[in-house]
Amino acid sequence: MPEDKINEINMDMGSGNSKIESISADKIKIDCGSGNVEIENADYNKMNIEMGS
C-alpha cells in the first residue's frame, strides 16, 4: 500500500487513545483532553501535542 504525503493533521480527542505509525507530515497537531498518544517512525517539520492529563 503506497504511503501518501500528508501536509497537515489535526487530532482533537475528548478522551481516547491515538496511535500513529509511519507518518510523514509537514504539520501535526494533537489535542487530547485525557488519553495516550503514541507516534512511531514520524517525519514531520512541525508538531504540537496538548494533553490535559
PDB file of C-alpha atoms in Angstrom:
ATOM      1  CA  MET A   1       0.000   0.000   0.000  1.00  0.00           C
ATOM      2  CA  PRO A   2       1.552   3.314  -1.021  1.00  0.00           C
ATOM      3  CA  GLU A   3       2.144   5.869   1.676  1.00  0.00           C
ATOM      4  CA  ASP A   4       0.724   9.305   0.938  1.00  0.00           C
ATOM      5  CA  LYS A   5       2.320  12.567   1.991  1.00  0.00           C
ATOM      6  CA  ILE A   6       0.014  14.491   4.306  1.00  0.00           C
ATOM      7  CA  ASN A   7       0.604  18.200   4.781  1.00  0.00           C
ATOM      8  CA  GLU A   8      -1.427  18.849   7.897  1.00  0.00           C
ATOM      9  CA  ILE A   9      -3.018  16.652  10.543  1.00  0.00           C
ATOM     10  CA  ASN A  10      -5.266  17.819  13.345  1.00  0.00           C
ATOM     11  CA  MET A  11      -6.487  15.455  16.037  1.00  0.00           C
ATOM     12  CA  ASP A  12      -8.808  16.575  18.821  1.00  0.00           C
ATOM     13  CA  MET A  13      -9.987  13.935  21.272  1.00  0.00           C
ATOM     14  CA  GLY A  14     -12.003  14.455  24.437  1.00  0.00           C
ATOM     15  CA  SER A  15     -10.748  11.147  25.764  1.00  0.00           C
ATOM     16  CA  GLY A  16      -9.197   8.299  23.892  1.00  0.00           C
ATOM     17  CA  ASN A  17      -6.060   6.699  22.600  1.00  0.00           C
ATOM     18  CA  SER A  18      -4.293   7.634  19.413  1.00  0.00           C
ATOM     19  CA  LYS A  19      -1.574   5.641  17.733  1.00  0.00           C
ATOM     20  CA  ILE A  20       0.207   6.932  14.654  1.00  0.00           C
ATOM     21  CA  GLU A  21       2.753   4.911  12.731  1.00  0.00           C
ATOM     22  CA  SER A  22       4.839   5.711   9.672  1.00  0.00           C
ATOM     23  CA  ILE A  23       3.552   9.224   9.142  1.00  0.00           C
ATOM     24  CA  SER A  24       5.039  11.950   7.007  1.00  0.00           C
ATOM     25  CA  ALA A  25       3.512  15.357   7.601  1.00  0.00           C
ATOM     26  CA  ASP A  26       4.545  18.995   7.482  1.00  0.00           C
ATOM     27  CA  LYS A  27       2.357  19.909  10.439  1.00  0.00           C
ATOM     28  CA  ILE A  28       0.689  17.741  13.033  1.00  0.00           C
ATOM     29  CA  LYS A  29      -1.371  18.880  15.986  1.00  0.00           C
ATOM     30  CA  ILE A  30      -2.775  16.538  18.611  1.00  0.00           C
ATOM     31  CA  ASP A  31      -5.065  17.792  21.366  1.00  0.00           C
ATOM     32  CA  CYS A  32      -6.191  15.259  23.952  1.00  0.00           C
ATOM     33  CA  GLY A  33      -8.362  16.039  26.959  1.00  0.00           C
ATOM     34  CA  SER A  34      -7.218  12.799  28.530  1.00  0.00           C
ATOM     35  CA  GLY A  35      -5.606   9.929  26.738  1.00  0.00           C
ATOM     36  CA  ASN A  36      -2.445   8.445  25.383  1.00  0.00           C
ATOM     37  CA  VAL A  37      -0.692   9.381  22.184  1.00  0.00           C
ATOM     38  CA  GLU A  38       1.877   7.150  20.538  1.00  0.00           C
ATOM     39  CA  ILE A  39       3.801   8.268  17.497  1.00  0.00           C
ATOM     40  CA  GLU A  40       6.265   5.969  15.791  1.00  0.00           C
ATOM     41  CA  ASN A  41       8.506   6.434  12.804  1.00  0.00           C
ATOM     42  CA  ALA A  42       7.391  10.018  12.242  1.00  0.00           C
ATOM     43  CA  ASP A  43       8.815  12.503   9.763  1.00  0.00           C
ATOM     44  CA  TYR A  44       7.480  15.984  10.394  1.00  0.00           C
ATOM     45  CA  ASN A  45       8.515  19.614  10.305  1.00  0.00           C
ATOM     46  CA  LYS A  46       6.208  20.965  12.996  1.00  0.00           C
ATOM     47  CA  MET A  47       4.483  19.128  15.789  1.00  0.00           C
ATOM     48  CA  ASN A  48       2.229  20.284  18.595  1.00  0.00           C
ATOM     49  CA  ILE A  49       0.820  17.971  21.264  1.00  0.00           C
ATOM     50  CA  GLU A  50      -1.510  19.154  24.006  1.00  0.00           C
ATOM     51  CA  MET A  51      -2.703  16.753  26.678  1.00  0.00           C
ATOM     52  CA  GLY A  52      -4.934  17.670  29.594  1.00  0.00           C
ATOM     53  CA  SER A  53      -3.895  14.616  31.593  1.00  0.00           C
TER      54      SER A  53
END
